[in-house]
Short mmCIF file of C-alpha atoms and ligand atoms in Angstrom, two decimals:
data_model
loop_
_atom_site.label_atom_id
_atom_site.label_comp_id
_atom_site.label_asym_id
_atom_site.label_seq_id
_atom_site.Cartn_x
_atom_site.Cartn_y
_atom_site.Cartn_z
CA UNK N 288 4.12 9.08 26.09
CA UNK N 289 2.26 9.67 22.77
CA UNK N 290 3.79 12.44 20.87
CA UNK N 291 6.80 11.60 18.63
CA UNK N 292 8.88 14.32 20.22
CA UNK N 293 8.91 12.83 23.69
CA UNK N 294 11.05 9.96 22.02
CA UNK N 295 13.93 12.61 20.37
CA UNK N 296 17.27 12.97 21.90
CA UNK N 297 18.27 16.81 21.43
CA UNK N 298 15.25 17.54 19.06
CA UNK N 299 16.29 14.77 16.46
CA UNK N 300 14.12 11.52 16.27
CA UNK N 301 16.63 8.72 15.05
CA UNK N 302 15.50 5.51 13.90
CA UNK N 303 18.53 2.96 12.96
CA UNK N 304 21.17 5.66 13.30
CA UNK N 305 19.12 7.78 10.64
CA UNK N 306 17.25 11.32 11.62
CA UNK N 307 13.43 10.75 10.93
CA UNK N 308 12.36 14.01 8.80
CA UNK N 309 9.83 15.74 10.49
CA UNK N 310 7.28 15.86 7.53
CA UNK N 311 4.02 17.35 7.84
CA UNK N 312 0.99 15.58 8.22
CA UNK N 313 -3.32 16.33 8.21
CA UNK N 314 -4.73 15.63 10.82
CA UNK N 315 -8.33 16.31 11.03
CA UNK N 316 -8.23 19.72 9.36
CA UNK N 317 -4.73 20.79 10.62
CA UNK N 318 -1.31 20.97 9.54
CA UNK N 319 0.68 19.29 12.20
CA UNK N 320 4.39 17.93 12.81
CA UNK N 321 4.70 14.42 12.58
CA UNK N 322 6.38 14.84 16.07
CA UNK N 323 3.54 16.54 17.33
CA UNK N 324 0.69 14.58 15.75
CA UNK N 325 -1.89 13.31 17.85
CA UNK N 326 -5.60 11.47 17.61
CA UNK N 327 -8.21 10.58 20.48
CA UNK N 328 -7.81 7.19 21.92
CA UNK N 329 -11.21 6.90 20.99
CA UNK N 330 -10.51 7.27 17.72
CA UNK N 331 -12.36 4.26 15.99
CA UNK N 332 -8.67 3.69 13.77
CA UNK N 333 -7.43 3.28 17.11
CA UNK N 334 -9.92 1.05 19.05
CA UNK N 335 -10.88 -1.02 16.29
CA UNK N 336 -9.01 -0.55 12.95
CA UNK N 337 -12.40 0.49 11.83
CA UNK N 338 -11.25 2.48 8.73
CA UNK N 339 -9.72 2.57 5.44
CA UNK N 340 -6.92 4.14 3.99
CA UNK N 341 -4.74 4.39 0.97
CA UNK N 342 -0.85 4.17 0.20
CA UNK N 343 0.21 7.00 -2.19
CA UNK N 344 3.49 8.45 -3.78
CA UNK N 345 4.56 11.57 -4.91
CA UNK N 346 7.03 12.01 -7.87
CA UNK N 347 8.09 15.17 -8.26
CA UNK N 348 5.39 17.75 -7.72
CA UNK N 349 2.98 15.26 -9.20
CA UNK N 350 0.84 12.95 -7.23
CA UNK N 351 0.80 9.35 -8.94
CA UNK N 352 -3.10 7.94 -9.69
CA UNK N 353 -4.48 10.04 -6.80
CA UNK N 354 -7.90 9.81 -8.77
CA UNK N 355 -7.34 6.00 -8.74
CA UNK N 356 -6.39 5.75 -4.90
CA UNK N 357 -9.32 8.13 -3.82
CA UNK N 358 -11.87 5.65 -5.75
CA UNK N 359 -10.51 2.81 -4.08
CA UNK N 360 -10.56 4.67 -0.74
CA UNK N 361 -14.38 5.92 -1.77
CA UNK N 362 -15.72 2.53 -2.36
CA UNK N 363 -14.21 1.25 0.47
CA UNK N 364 -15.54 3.67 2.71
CA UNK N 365 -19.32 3.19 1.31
CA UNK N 366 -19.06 -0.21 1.48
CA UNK N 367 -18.46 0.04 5.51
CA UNK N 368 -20.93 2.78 5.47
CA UNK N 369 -18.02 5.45 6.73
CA UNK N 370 -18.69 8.72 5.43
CA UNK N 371 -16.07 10.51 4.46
CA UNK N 372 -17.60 13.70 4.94
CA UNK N 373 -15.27 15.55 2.29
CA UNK N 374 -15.91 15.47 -1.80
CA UNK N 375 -13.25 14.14 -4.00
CA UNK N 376 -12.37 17.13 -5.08
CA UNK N 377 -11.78 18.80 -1.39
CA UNK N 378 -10.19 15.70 -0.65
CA UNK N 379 -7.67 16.64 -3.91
CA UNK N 380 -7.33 19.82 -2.73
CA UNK N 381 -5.94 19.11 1.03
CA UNK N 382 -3.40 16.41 -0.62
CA UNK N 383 -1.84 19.51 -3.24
CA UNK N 384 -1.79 21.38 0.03
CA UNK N 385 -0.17 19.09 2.19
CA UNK N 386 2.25 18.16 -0.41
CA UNK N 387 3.69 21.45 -1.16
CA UNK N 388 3.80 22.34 2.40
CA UNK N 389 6.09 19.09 2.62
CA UNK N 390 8.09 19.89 -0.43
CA UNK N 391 8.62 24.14 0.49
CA UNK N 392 9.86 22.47 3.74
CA UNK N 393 12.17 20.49 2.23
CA UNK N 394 10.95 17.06 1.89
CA UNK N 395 11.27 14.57 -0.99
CA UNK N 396 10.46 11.19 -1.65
CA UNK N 397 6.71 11.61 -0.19
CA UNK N 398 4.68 8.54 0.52
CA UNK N 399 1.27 9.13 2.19
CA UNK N 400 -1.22 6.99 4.14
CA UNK N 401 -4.26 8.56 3.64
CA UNK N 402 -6.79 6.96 6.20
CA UNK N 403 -10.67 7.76 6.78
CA UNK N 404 -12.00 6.28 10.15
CA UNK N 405 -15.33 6.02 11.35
CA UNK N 406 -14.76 9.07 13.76
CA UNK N 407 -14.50 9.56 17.48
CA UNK N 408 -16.66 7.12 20.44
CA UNK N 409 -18.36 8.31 22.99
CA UNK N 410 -17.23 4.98 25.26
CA UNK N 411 -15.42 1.69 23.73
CA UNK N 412 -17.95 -0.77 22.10
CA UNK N 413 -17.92 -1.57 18.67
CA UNK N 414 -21.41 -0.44 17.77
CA UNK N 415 -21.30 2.15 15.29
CA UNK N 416 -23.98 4.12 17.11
CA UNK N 417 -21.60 4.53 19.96
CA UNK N 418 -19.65 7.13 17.31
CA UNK N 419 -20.08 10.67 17.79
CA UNK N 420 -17.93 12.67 15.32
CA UNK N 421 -18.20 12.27 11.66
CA UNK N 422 -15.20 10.24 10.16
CA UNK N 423 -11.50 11.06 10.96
CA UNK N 424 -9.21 11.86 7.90
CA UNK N 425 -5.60 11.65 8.63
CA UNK N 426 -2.89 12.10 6.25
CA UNK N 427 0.69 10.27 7.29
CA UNK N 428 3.77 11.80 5.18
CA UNK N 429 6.90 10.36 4.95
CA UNK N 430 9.72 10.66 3.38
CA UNK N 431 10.30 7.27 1.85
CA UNK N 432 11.66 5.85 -1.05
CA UNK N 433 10.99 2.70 -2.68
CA UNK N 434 11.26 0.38 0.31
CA UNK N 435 12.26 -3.12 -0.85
CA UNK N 436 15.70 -4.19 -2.50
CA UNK N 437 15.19 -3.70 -6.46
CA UNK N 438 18.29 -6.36 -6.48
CA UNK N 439 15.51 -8.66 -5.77
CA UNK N 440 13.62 -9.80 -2.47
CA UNK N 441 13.06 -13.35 -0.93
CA UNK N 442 9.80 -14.92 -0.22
CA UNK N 443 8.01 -17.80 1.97
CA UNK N 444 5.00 -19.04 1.51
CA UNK N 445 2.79 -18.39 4.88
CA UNK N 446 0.21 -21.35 6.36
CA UNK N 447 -2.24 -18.19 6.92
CA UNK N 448 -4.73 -17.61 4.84
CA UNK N 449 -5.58 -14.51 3.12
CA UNK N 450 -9.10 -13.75 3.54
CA UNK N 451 -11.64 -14.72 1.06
CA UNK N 452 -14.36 -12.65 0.33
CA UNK N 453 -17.03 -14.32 2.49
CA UNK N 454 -14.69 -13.80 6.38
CA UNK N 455 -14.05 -9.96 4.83
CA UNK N 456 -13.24 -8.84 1.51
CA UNK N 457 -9.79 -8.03 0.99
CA UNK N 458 -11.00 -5.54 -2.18
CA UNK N 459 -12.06 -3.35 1.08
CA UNK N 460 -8.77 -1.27 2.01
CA UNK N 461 -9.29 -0.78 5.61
CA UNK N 462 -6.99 -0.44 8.42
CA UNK N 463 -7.28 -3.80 9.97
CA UNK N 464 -4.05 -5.53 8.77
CA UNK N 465 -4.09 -8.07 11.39
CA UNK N 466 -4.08 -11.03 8.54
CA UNK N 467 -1.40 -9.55 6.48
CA UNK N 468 0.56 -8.81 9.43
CA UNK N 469 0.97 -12.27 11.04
CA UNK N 470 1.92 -13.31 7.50
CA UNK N 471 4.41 -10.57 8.17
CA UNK N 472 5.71 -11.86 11.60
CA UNK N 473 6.35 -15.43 9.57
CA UNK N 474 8.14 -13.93 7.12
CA UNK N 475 10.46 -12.07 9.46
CA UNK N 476 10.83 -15.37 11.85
CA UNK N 477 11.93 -17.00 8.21
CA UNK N 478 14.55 -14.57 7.37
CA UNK N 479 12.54 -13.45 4.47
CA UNK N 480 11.11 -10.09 2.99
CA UNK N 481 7.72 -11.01 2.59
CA UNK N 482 5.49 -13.86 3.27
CA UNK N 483 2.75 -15.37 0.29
CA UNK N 484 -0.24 -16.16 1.43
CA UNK N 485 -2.93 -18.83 -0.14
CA UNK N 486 -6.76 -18.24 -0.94
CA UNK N 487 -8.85 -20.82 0.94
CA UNK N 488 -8.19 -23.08 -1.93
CA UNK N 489 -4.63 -23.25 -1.53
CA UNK N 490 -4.23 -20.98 -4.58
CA UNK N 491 -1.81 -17.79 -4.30
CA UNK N 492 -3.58 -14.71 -3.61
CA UNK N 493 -0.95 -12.04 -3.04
CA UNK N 494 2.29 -11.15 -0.76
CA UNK N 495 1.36 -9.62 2.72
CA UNK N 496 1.73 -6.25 1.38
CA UNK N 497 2.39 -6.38 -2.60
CA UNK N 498 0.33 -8.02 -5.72
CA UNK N 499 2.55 -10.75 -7.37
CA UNK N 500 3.26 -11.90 -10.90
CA UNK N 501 4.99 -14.65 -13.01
CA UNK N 502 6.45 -14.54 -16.13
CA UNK N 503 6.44 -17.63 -17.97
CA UNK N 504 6.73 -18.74 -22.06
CA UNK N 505 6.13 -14.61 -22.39
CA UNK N 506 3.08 -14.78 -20.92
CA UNK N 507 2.18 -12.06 -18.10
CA UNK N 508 0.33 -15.00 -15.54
CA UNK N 509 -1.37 -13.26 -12.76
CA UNK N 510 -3.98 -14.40 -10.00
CA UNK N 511 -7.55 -13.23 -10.08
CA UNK N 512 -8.61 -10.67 -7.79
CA UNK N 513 -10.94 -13.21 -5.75
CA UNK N 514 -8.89 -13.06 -2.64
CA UNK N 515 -6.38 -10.06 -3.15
CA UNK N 516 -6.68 -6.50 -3.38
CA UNK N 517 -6.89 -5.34 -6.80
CA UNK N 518 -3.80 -3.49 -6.48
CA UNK N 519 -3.84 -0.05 -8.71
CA UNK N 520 -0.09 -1.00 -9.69
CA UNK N 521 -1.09 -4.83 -10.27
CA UNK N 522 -3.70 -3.07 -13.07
CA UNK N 523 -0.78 -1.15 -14.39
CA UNK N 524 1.32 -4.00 -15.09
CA UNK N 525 -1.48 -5.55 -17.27
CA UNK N 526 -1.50 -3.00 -19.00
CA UNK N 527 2.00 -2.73 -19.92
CA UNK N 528 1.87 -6.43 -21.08
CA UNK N 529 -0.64 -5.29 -23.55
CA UNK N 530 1.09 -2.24 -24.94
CA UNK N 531 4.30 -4.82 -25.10
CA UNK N 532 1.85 -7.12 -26.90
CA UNK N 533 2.28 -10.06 -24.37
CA UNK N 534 -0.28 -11.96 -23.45
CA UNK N 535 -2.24 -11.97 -19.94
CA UNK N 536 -2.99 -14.78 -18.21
CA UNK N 537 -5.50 -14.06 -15.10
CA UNK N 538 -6.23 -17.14 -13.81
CA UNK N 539 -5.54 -19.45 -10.19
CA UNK N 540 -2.28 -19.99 -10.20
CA UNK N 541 0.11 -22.58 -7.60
CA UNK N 542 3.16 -21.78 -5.46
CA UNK N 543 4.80 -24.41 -7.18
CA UNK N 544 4.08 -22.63 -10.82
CA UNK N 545 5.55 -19.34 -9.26
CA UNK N 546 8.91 -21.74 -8.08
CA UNK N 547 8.95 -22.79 -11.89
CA UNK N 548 8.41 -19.62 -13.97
CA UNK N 549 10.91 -17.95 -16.13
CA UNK N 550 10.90 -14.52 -13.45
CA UNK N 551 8.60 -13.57 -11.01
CA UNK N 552 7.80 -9.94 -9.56
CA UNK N 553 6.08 -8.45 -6.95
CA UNK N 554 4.35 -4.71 -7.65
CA UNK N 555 2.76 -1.90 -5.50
CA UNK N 556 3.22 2.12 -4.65
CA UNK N 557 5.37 1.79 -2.16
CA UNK N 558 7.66 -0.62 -3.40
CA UNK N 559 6.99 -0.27 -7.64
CA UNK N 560 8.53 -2.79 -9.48
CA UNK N 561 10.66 -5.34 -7.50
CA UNK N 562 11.70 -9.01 -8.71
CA UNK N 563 11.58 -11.87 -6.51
CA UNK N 564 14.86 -14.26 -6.34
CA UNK N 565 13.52 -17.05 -4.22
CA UNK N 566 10.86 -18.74 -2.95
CA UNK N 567 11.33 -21.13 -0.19
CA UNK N 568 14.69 -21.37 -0.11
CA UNK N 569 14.11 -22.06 -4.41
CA UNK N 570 15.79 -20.14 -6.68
CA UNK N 571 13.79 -18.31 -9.73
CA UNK N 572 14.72 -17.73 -13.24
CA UNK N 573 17.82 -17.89 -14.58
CA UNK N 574 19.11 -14.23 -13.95
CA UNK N 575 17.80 -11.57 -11.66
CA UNK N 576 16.07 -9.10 -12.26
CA UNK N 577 14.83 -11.00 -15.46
CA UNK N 578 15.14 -8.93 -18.76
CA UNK N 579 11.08 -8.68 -18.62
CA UNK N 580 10.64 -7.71 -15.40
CA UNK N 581 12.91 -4.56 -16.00
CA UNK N 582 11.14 -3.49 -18.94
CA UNK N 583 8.45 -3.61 -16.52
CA UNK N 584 10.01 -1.57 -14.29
CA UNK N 585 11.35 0.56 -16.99
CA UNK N 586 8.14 1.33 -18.48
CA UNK N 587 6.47 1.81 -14.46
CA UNK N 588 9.19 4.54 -14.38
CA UNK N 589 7.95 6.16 -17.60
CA UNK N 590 4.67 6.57 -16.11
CA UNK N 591 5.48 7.63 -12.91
CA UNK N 592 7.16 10.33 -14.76
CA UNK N 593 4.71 11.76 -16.72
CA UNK N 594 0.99 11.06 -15.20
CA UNK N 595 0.07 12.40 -11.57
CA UNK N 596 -2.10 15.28 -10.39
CA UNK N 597 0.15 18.62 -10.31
CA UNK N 598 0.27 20.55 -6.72
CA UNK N 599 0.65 22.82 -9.01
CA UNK N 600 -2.88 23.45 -10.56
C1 PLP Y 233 -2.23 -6.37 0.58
C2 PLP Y 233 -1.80 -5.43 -0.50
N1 PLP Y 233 -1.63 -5.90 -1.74
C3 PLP Y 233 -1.22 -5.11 -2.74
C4 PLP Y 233 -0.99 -3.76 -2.54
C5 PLP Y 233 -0.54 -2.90 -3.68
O1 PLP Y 233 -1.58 -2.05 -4.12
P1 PLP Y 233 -1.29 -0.75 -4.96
O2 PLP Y 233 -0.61 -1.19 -6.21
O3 PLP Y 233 -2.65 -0.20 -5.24
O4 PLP Y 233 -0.43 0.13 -4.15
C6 PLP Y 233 -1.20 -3.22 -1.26
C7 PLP Y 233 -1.02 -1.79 -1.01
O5 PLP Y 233 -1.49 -1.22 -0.08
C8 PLP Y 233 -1.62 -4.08 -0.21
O6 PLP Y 233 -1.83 -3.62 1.03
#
């Protein structure tokens, strides 16, 4: 079984009593189905993770940062010597495509992982010489909204580690989520939303999937990027602070600074802007969401209304 469609009971694919839209996807230069969309098991994505890819929402007929995702994705993919085999500007061009395919059929709410593998192997092995296609591009599209609870979220903090830049750099956005994903599993074995996980000097890098903030005396307090992936929302939240003339504190910051400050939020695309009512069984702030963290939010929503690359250009 590896096509969606074997899995749907007359034609509908249901997933916790809910019909799973059928959205379109790319997959390696066609328009396909999500129910019909398939990739070589050879695929290095598959075998190894050996990839990168990029979490990106639509609002409206707009697509939110896409220049800021692609760089990200670019980087990443130089750094692990993938190439993508498409400019920036085809790349552009397929995502307007895809998305108003999605929208004439009907879809809202679009969220895409766009992912760039190292290609098809000729045999398993991990040697990159044992690749024999140029790199894979596959474009997921769902239809998802904001996925946590914008009433606020719980969080544990996770013995694992997030990786520091000298095991593998967590500023490269590639498929292997094995590390955030455990963090994951203890989160869900805790009864919790999302897990924190330390740098390797017991310093809070990020959540498993989301960048995370305090707010504290009015001060924005935020941990480096060492050991976290400089999350494109994460930058946009700075620069709110500024425009609302608070000041930014990038620093190392401790778990038990985060179980003290005034609110605390956690920020990315898929999620936006969502604040975080406990921490290990500790309650945060005084009221939730915290009056700053929805003019956060408010002001996220302003932008996400008005910047974006048009399908319509
Ligand atoms: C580990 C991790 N942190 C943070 C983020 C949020 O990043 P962004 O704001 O660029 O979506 C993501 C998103 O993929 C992520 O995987």
């Amino acid at each position: 079984m590896y096509k969606l469609s074997q899995l749907a009971e007359d034609g509908k694919i249901m997933f916790n009593g809910n019909e799973v839209a059928d959205t379109i996807l790319y997959v390696n230069g066609d328009y396909v189905r999500k129910s019909e969309a398939v990739i070589s098991v050879y695929d290095s994505g598959f075998q190894h993770g050996d990839g990168v890819y990029e979490g990106i929402r639509t609002y409206g007929r707009k697509v939110y940062r896409l220049e800021e995702h692609l760089k990200r994705l670019y980087e990443s993919c130089y750094t692990l010597g993938i190439e993508v085999g498409k400019t920036k500007e085809e790349m552009i061009e397929i995502v307007k495509e895809l998305i108003r395919r999605n929208i004439d059929a009907g879809f809202h709410d679009l969220h895409m992982r766009l992912q760039v593998t190292r290609g098809f192997k000729v045999q398993t092995g991990m040697h990159p010489t044992l690749n024999i296609t140029s790199s894979s591009i596959v474009i997921c599209v769902d239809q998802k909204p904001p996925i946590f609870n914008k009433d606020g979220i719980t969080l544990v903090t996770t013995w694992l580690k997030r990786y520091s830049p000298s095991y593998m750099d967590p500023k490269i956005h590639c498929c292997n989520q094995l590390n955030q994903i455990m963090a994951a599993c203890e989160a869900i074995r805790q009864g919790a939303d999302e897990a924190i996980m330390l740098d390797q000097n017991g310093f809070v890098a990020e959540t498993n999937s989301t960048n995370l903030q305090m707010i504290k005396d009015g001060a924005l307090i935020l941990p480096t990027i060492d050991s976290q992936l400089p999350g494109i929302t994460r930058a946009t939240m700075i620069q709110i602070a500024k425009q609302l003339g608070m000041e930014v504190q990038e620093r190392n910051v401790t778990v038990s600074e985060y179980y003290n400050a005034d609110e605390v939020f956690i920020c990315g695309t898929v999620g936006e802007v969502v604040p975080v009512k406990m921490i290990d069984g500790k309650k945060i702030g005084k009221q939730v969401p915290g009056p700053v963290t929805e003019q956060f939010a408010e002001e996220y929503k302003k932008l996400t209304e008005s910047l974006g690359v048009s399908i319509d250009d």
